[in-house]
Short mmCIF file of N, CA and C in Angstrom, two decimals:
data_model
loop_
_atom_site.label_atom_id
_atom_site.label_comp_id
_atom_site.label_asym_id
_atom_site.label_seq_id
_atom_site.Cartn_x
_atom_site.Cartn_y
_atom_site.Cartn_z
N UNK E 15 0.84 -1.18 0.00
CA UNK E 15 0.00 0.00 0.00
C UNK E 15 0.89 1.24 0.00
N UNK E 16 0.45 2.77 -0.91
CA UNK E 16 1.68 3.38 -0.91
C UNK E 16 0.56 4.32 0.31
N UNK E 17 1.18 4.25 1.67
CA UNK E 17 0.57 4.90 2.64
C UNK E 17 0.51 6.44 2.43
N UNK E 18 1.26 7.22 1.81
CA UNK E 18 1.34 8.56 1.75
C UNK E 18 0.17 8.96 0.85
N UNK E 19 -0.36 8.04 -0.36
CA UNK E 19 -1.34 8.35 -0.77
C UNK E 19 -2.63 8.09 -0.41
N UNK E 20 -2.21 7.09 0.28
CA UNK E 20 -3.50 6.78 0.91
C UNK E 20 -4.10 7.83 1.91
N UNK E 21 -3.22 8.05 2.91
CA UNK E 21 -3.48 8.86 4.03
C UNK E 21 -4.08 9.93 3.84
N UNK E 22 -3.30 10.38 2.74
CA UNK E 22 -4.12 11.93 1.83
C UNK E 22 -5.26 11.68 1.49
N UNK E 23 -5.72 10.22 0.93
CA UNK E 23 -7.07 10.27 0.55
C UNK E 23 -8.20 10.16 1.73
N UNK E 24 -7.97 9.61 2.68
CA UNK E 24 -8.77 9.59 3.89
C UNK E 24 -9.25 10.94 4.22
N UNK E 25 -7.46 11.88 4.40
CA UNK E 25 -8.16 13.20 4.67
C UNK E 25 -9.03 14.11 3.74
N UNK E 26 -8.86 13.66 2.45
CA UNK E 26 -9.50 14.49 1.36
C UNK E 26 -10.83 14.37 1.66
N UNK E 27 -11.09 12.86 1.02
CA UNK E 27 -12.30 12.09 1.03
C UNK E 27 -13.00 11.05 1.75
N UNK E 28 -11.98 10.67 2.81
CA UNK E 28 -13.22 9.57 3.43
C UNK E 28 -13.32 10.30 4.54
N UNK E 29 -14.53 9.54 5.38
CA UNK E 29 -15.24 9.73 5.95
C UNK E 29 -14.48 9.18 7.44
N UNK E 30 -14.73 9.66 8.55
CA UNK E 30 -14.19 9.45 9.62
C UNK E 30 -14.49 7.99 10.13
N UNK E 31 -14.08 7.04 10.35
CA UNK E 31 -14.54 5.87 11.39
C UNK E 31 -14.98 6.65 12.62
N UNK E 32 -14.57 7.49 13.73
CA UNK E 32 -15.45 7.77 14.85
C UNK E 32 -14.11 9.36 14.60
N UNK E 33 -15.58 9.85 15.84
CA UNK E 33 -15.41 11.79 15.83
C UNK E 33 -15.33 11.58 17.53
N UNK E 34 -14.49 13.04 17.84
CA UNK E 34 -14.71 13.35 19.29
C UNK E 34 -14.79 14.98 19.25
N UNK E 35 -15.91 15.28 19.59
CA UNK E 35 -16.21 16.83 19.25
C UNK E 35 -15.64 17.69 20.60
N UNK E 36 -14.78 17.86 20.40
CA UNK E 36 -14.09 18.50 21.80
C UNK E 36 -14.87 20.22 22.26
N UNK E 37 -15.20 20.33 23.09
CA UNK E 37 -15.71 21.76 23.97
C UNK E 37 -14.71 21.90 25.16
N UNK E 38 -14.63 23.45 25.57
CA UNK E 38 -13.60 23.19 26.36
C UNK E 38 -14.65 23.47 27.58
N UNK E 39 -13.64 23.28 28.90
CA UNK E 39 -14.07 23.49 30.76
C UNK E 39 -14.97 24.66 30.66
N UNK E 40 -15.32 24.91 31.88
CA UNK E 40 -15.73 26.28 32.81
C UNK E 40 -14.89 27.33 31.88
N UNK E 41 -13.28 27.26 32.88
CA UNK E 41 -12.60 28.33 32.59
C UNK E 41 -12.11 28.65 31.53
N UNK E 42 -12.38 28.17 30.37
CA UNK E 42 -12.21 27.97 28.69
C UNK E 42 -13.38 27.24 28.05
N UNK E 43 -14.69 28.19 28.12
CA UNK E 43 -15.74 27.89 27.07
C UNK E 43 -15.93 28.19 25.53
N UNK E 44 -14.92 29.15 25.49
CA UNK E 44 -14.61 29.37 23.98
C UNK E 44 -13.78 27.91 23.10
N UNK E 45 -13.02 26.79 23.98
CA UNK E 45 -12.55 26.09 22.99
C UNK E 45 -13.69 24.59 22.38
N UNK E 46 -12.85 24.89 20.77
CA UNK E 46 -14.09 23.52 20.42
C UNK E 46 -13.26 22.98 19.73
N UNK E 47 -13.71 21.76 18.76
CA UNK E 47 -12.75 21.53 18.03
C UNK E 47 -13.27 19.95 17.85
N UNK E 48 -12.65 19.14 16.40
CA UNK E 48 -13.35 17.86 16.40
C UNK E 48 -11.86 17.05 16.32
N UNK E 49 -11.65 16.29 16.94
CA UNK E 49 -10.63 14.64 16.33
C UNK E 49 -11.15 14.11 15.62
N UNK E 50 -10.83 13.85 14.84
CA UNK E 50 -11.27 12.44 13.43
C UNK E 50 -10.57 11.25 13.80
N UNK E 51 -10.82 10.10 13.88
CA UNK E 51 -10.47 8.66 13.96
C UNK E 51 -10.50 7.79 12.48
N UNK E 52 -9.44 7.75 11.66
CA UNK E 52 -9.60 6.89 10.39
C UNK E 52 -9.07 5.58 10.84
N UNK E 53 -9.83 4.05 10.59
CA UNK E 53 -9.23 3.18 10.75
C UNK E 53 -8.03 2.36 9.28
N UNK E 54 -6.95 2.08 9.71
CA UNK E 54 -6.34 1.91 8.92
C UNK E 54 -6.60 0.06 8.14
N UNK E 55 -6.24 -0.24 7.34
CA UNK E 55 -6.44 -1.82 6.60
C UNK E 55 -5.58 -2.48 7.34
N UNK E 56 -4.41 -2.38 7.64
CA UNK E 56 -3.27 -3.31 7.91
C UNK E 56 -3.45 -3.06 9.22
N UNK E 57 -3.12 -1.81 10.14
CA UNK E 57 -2.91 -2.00 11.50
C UNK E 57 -2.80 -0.06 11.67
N UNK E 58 -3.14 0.02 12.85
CA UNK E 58 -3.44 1.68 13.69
C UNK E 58 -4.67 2.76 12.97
N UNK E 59 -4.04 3.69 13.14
CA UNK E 59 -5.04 4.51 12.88
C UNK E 59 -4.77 5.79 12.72
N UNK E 60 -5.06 6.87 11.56
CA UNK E 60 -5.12 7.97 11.61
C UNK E 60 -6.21 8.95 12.82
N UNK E 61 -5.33 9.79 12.82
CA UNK E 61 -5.97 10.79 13.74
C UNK E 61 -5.68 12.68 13.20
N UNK E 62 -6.79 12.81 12.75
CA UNK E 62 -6.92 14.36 12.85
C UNK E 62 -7.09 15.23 13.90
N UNK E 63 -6.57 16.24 13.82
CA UNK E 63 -7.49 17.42 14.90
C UNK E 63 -7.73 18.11 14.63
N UNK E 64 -8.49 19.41 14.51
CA UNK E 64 -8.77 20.73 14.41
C UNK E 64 -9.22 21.32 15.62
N UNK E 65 -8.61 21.78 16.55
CA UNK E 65 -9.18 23.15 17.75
C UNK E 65 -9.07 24.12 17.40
N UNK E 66 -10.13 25.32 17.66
CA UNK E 66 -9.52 26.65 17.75
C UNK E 66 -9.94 27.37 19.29
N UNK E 67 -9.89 28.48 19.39
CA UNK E 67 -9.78 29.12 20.68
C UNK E 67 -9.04 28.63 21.41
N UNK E 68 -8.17 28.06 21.62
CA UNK E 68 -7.03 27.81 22.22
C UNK E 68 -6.48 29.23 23.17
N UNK E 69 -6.62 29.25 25.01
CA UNK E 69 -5.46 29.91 25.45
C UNK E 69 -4.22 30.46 25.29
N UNK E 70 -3.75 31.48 24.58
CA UNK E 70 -2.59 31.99 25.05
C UNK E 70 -1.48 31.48 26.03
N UNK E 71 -0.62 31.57 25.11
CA UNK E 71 0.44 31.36 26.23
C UNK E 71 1.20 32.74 26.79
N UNK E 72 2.15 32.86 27.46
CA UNK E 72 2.50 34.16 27.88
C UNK E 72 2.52 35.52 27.36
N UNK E 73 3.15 35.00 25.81
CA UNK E 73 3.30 36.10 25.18
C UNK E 73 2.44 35.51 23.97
N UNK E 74 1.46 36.48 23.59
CA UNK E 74 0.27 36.00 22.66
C UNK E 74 0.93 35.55 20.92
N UNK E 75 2.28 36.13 20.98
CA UNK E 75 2.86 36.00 19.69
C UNK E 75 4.04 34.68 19.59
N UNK E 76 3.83 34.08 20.92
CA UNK E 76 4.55 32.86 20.98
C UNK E 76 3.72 31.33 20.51
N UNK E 77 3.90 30.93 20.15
CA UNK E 77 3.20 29.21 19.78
C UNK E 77 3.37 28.88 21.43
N UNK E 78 1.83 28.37 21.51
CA UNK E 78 1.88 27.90 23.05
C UNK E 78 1.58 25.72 22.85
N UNK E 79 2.15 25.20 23.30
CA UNK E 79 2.13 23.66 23.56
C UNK E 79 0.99 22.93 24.39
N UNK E 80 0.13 22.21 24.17
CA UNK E 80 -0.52 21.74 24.58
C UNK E 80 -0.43 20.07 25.07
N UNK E 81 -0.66 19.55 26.25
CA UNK E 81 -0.47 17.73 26.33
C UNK E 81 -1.92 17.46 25.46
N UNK E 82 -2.04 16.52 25.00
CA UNK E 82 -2.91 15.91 24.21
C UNK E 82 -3.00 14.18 24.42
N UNK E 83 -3.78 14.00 24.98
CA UNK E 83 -4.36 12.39 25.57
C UNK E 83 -5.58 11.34 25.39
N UNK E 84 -5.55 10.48 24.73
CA UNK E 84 -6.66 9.71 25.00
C UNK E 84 -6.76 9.07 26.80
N UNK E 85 -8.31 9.25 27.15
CA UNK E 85 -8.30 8.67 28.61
C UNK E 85 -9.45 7.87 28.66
N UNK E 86 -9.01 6.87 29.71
CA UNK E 86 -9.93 5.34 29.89
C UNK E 86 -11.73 5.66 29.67
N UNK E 87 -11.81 6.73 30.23
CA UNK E 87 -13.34 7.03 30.30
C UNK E 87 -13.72 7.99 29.24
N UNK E 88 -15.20 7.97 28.46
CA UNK E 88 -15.95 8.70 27.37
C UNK E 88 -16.99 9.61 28.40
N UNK E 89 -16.32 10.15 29.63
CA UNK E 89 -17.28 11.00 30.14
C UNK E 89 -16.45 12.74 30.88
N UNK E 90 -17.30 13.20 29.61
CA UNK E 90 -17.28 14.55 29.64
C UNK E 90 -17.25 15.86 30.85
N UNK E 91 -18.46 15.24 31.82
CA UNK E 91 -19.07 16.00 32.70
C UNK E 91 -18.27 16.63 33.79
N UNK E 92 -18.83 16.51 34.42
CA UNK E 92 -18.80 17.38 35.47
C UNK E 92 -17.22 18.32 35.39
N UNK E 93 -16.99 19.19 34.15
CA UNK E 93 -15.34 19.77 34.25
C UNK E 93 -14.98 18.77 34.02
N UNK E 94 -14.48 17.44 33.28
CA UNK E 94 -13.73 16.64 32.58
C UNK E 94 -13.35 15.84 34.09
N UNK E 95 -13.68 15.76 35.11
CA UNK E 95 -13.43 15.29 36.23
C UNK E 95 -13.27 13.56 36.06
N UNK E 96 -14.47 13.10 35.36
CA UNK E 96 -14.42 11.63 35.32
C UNK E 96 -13.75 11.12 34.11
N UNK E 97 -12.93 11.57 33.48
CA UNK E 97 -12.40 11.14 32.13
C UNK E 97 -11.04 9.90 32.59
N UNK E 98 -10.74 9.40 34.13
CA UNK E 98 -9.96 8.74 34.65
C UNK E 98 -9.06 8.95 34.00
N UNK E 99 -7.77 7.91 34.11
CA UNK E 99 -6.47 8.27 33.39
C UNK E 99 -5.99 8.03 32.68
N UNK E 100 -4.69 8.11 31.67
CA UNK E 100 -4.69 8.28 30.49
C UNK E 100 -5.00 6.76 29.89
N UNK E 101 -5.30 6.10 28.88
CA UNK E 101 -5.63 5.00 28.45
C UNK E 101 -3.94 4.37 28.65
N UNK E 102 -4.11 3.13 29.41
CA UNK E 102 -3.21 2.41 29.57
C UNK E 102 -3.09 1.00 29.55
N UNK E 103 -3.40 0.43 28.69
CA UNK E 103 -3.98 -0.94 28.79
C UNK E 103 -2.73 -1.79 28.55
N UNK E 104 -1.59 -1.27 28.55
CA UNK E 104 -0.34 -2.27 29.08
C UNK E 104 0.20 -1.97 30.30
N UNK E 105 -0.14 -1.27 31.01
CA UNK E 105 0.08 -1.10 32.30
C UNK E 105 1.44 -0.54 32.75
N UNK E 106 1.88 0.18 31.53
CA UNK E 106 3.41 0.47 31.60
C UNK E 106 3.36 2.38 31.65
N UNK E 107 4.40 2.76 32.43
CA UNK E 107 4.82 4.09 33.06
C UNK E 107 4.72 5.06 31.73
N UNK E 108 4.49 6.56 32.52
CA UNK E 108 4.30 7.38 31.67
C UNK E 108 5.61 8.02 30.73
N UNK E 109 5.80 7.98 30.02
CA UNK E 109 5.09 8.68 28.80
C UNK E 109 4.69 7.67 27.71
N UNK E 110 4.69 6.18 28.00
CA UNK E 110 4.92 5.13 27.50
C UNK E 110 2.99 4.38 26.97
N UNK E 111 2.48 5.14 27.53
CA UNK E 111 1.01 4.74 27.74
C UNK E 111 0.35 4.68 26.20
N UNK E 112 -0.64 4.16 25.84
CA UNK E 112 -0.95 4.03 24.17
C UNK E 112 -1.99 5.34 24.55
N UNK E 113 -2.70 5.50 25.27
CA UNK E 113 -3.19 7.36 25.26
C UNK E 113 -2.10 8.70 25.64
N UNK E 114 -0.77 8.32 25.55
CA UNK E 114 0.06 9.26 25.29
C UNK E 114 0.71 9.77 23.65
N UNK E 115 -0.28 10.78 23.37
CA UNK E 115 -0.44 11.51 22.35
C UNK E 115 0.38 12.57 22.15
N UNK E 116 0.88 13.27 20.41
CA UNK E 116 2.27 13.87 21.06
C UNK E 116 1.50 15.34 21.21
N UNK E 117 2.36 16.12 21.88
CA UNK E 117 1.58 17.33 21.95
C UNK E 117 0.67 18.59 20.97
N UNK E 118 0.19 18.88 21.11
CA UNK E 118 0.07 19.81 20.11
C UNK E 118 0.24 21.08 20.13
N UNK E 119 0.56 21.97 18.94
CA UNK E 119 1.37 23.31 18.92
C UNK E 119 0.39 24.34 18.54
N UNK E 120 -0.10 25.00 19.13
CA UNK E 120 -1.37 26.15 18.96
C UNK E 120 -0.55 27.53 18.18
N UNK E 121 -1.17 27.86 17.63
CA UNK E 121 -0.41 29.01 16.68
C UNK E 121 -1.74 30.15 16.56
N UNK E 122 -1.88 31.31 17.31
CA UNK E 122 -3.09 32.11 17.34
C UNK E 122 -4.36 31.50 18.04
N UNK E 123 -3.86 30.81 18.93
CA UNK E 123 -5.35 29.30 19.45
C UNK E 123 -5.83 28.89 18.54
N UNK E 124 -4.99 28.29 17.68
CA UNK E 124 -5.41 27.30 16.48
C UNK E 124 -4.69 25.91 16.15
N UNK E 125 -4.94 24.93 16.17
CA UNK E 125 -4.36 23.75 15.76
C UNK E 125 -5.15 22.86 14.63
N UNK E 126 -4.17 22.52 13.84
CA UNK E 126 -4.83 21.42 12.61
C UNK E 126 -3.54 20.64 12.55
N UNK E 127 -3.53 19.16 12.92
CA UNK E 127 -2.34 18.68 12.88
C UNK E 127 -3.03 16.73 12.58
N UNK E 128 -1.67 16.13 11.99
CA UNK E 128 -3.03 14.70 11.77
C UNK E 128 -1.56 14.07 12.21
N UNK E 129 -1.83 12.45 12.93
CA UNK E 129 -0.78 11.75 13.30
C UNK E 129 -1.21 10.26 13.09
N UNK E 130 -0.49 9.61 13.12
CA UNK E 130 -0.15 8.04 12.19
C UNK E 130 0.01 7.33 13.85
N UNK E 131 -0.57 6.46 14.37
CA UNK E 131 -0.75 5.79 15.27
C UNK E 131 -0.51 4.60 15.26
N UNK E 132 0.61 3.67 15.26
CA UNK E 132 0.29 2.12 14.12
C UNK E 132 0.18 1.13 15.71
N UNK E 133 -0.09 1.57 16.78
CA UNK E 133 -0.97 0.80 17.69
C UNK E 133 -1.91 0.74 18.27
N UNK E 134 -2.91 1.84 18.16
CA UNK E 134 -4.05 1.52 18.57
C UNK E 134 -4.51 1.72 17.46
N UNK E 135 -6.08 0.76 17.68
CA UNK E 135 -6.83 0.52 16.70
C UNK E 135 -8.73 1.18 17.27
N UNK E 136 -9.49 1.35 16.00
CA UNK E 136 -10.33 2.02 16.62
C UNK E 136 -11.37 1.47 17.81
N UNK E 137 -11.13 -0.04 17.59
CA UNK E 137 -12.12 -0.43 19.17
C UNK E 137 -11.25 -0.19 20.22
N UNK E 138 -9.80 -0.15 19.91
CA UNK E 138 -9.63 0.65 21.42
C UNK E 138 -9.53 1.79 22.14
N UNK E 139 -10.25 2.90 20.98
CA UNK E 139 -10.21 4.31 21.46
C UNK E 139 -11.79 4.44 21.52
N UNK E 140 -12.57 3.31 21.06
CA UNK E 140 -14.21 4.25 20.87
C UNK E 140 -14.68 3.92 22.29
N UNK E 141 -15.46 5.06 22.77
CA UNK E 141 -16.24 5.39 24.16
C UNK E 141 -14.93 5.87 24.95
N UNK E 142 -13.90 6.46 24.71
CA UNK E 142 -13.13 6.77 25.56
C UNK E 142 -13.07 8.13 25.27
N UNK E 143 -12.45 9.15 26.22
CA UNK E 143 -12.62 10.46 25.87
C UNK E 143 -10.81 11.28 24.96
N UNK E 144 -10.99 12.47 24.29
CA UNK E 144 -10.14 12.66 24.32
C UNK E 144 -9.80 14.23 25.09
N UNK E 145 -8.56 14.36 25.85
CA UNK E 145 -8.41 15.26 26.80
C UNK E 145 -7.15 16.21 26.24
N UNK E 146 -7.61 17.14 26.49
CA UNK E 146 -6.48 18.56 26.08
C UNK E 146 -6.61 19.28 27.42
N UNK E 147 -4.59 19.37 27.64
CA UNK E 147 -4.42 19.60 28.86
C UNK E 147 -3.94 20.92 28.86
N UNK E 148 -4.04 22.09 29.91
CA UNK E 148 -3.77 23.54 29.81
C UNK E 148 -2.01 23.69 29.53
N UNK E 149 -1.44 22.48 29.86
CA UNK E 149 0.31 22.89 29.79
C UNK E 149 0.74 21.41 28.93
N UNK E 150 2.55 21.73 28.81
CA UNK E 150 2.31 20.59 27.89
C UNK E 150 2.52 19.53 28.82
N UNK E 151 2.93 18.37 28.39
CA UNK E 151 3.50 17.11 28.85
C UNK E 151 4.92 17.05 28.92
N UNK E 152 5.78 16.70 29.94
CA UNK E 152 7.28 16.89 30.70
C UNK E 152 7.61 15.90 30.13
N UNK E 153 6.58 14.67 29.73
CA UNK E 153 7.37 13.43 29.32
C UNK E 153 8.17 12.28 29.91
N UNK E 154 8.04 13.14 31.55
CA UNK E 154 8.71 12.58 32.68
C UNK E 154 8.11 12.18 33.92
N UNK E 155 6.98 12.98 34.27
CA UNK E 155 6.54 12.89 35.75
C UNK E 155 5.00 12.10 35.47
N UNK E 156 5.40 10.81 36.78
CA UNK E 156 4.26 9.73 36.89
C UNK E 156 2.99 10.31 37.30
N UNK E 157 1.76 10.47 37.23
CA UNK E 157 1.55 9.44 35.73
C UNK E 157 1.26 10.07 34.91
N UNK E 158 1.28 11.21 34.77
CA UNK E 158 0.65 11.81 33.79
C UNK E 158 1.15 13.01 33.30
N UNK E 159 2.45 13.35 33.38
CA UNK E 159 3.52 14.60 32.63
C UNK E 159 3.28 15.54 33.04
N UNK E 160 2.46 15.99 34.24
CA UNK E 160 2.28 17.43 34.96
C UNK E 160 2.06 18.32 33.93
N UNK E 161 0.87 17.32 33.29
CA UNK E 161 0.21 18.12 32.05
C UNK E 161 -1.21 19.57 32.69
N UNK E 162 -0.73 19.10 33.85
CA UNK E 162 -2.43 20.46 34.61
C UNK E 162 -3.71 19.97 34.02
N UNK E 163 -4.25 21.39 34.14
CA UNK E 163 -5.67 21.54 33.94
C UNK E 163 -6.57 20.42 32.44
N UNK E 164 -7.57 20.09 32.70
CA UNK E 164 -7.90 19.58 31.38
C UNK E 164 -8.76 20.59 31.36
N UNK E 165 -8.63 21.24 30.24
CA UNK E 165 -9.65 22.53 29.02
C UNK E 165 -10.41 22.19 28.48
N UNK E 166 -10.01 21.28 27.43
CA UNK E 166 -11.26 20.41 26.41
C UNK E 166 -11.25 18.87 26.95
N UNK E 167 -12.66 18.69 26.53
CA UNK E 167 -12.77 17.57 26.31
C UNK E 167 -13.93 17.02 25.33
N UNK E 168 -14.24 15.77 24.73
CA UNK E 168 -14.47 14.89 23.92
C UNK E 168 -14.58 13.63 23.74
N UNK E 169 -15.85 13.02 24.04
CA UNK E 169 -15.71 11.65 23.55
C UNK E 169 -15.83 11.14 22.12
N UNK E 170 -15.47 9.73 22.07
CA UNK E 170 -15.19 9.47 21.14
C UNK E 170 -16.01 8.54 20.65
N UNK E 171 -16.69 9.01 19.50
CA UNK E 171 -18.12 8.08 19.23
C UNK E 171 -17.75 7.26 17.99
N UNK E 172 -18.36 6.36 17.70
CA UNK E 172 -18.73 6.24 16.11
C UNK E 172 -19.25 6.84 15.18
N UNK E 173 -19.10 6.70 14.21
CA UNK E 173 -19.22 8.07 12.92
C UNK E 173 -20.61 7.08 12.33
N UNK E 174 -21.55 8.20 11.47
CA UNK E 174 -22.41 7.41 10.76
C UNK E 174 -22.10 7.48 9.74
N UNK E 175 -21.65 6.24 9.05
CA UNK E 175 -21.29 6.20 7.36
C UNK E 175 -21.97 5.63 7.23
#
């Protein structure tokens, strides 16, 4: 399969396998934004994003970093409170987790960025949420990269094709 063309065609023209329509917290109701989930033929999965309204970082003319995570739970509520922790279903230390996602780079509180996943597959991300964290990920500190606040969140449904 020549994957580079393929991949392009997913984003052109197909249709998502499952969506997670991200809204952000309380203290960031301006952010929204959708993930796309493409399942791949051979093995993983494409992943789109688009957010906008994205927080500022210090200086408004700097690109500010965001942690970006799939987590065990597809529940939104109460302030992203129950979204438990990051999807870990090998049971192995952080930054190592299959819901450790790489960060994303906001440019004017805007992100459009797509990433190639070749281990998870889409039954193991659907009903789980996806979480955007106010700082980035250290990459270092258990369990979860002293990523802070979660802003947005999103579950992750099935698409109707």
């Amino acid at each position: 399969m020549d994957t580079k063309n393929y991949f392009l065609s997913l984003l052109t023209a197909g249709v998502p396998d499952a969506v997670a329509v991200l809204s952000g917290n309380d203290t960031h109701p301006d952010i929204n934004g959708i993930v796309k989930f493409y399942a791949l033929p051979e093995s993983g999965i494409l992943i789109a994003a688009e957010i906008s309204d994205l927080p500022d970082g210090k200086d408004e003319d700097t690109p500010t970093f965001f942690a970006f995570h799939i987590h065990e739970t597809g529940d939104c509520s109460r302030n992203f409170n129950r979204t438990g922790n990051h999807y870990n279903p090998d049971n192995v230390p952080h930054p190592e987790h299959a819901g450790d996602l790489p960060p994303l780079l906001s440019n004017d509180g805007y992100v459009w960025t797509v990433l190639y996943d070749s281990y998870l597959t889409l039954p193991m991300v659907l009903n789980r949420s996806v979480v955007l964290h106010k700082n980035p990920d250290d990459f270092t500190t258990q369990p979860s990269g002293n990523a802070g606040e979660k802003i947005a969140c999103g579950v992750i449904t099935a698409s109707d094709k």
